[in-house]
Amino acid sequence: MSKILIIHTGGTIGMTRTADGYKPDGVYFKDAIFHMDSLKAETMPKWDFMEIDPLLDSSRMSVKEWNKIGKLVADNYENYDGFVILHGTDTMAYTASALSFMFKGLKKPVVLTGSQIPLCEVRSDGRDNLITSMLIAGEGKVKEVCIYFGSLLLRGNRATKYSATGMRAFESPNYPILASAGTSVQYNESAFLEQKDIPFEFLPFKDVPIGMIKIFPGFRFDLFETLLTEKLKGVVVETFGSGNIPDDKGVLVPILKKAKEKGVVFAVCSQCPQAKVDMDTYEAGSTLKKAGAISGKDMTSEAAVTKLYYLFSICDDVMQIKEAMEKDLRGELS
Ligand code: ASP
């Protein structure tokens, strides 16, 4: 009989109504799940429950909470066969990506889930999301950080929030799904992360100044000069298509040159969810490449941002960070 740990971090699943809208309610949620008969069924894994304090709407999560959640898993790693992390959908893909980098040599399932409708409401999707996540975590087949939501199991660092209204809130636009749950859970084992024979290690993040900019037609790079050259250590640039940026009339090149001298790392991602950055395809992508920006390939922006946090937390050498950004570390890029 397997045993799992449920970690409640907040999010819609455990919220109740207040005059200002839905808000995490730990007392309600704990009472609700401890009284849920299905969670005591023989077919369910045994489980323990923990929560972070305070419980948060995931839009308020930061590096501090990623570390807190990571530490809870790491401290309890030996005592459980798997972990279910209940989390808001807004930033679930960021937390899942962050955890995937923090956990080196992970050999157990870490499944993030939540819901679009709180458990306290009649039409809540939280019940299935919770129960199926628990079964997946207890079964132990998939040994990586993943998101189970709306019948799909996705690799955490490949997932992105796609819908704020549909029950399928997440997509994995550049990587196959890990499983789908119909009358039974159908695993897609060929997509599982290759297991490495290395010990489990928890590598928390430092609160490094990382930024992300989304390009739009007419983007004024000059307005961001101080930010790009003096404030940030790493920047994810969300460009058009395969890595193209607007014609900057010569403004961008000196900014990038200055930033490069200061050791700022620019990672280029695409605004298209389904994409693979290739700055050689168009002349409009060449400025970034010539200035030393690196390709985020088919990484989600969530993965690229958290990967920058991870690499700057474990390494000081900018060249090594740039090299590692383009390498597959946890299945985050192809
Ligand atoms: N704002 C909520 C959160 O991210 C949304 C959700 O959980 O679906 O915590």
XYZ file of N, CA and C in Angstrom, residues 101 155 157-158 193 196 297 307 323-334:
60
model
N 13.196 22.040 -11.675
C 14.633 22.362 -11.651
C 15.220 22.167 -10.254
N 3.739 17.110 -18.428
C 5.019 17.425 -17.782
C 4.948 18.870 -17.275
N 7.126 21.234 -16.570
C 7.876 22.323 -17.208
C 7.583 22.439 -18.712
N 6.566 21.711 -19.184
C 6.096 21.858 -20.569
C 4.702 22.454 -20.607
N 10.046 11.083 -18.520
C 11.414 11.583 -18.388
C 12.359 10.405 -18.141
N 17.685 9.150 -14.346
C 19.140 9.162 -14.238
C 19.545 8.538 -12.902
N 14.665 27.783 -27.499
C 14.125 26.665 -28.295
C 12.612 26.528 -28.087
N 14.161 28.453 -15.111
C 15.477 27.878 -15.393
C 16.565 28.929 -15.150
N 25.277 28.187 -21.725
C 25.336 26.833 -22.300
C 24.215 25.966 -21.743
N 24.054 26.034 -20.426
C 23.035 25.186 -19.777
C 21.626 25.588 -20.192
N 21.415 26.893 -20.477
C 20.076 27.334 -20.883
C 19.632 26.616 -22.160
N 20.597 26.322 -23.042
C 20.241 25.687 -24.322
C 20.230 24.162 -24.242
N 20.586 23.638 -23.053
C 20.613 22.174 -22.891
C 19.357 21.682 -22.187
N 19.026 20.439 -22.457
C 17.885 19.831 -21.785
C 18.324 19.338 -20.399
N 17.786 19.954 -19.339
C 18.175 19.547 -17.989
C 17.136 18.634 -17.345
N 15.847 18.961 -17.540
C 14.774 18.179 -16.880
C 13.643 17.896 -17.855
N 13.999 17.752 -19.123
C 12.950 17.462 -20.109
C 12.182 18.698 -20.537
N 12.746 19.893 -20.263
C 12.018 21.136 -20.536
C 12.144 21.598 -21.979
N 13.123 21.059 -22.733
C 13.233 21.439 -24.149
C 13.626 20.242 -25.012
N 13.321 20.372 -26.297
C 13.609 19.253 -27.203
C 14.916 19.515 -27.927
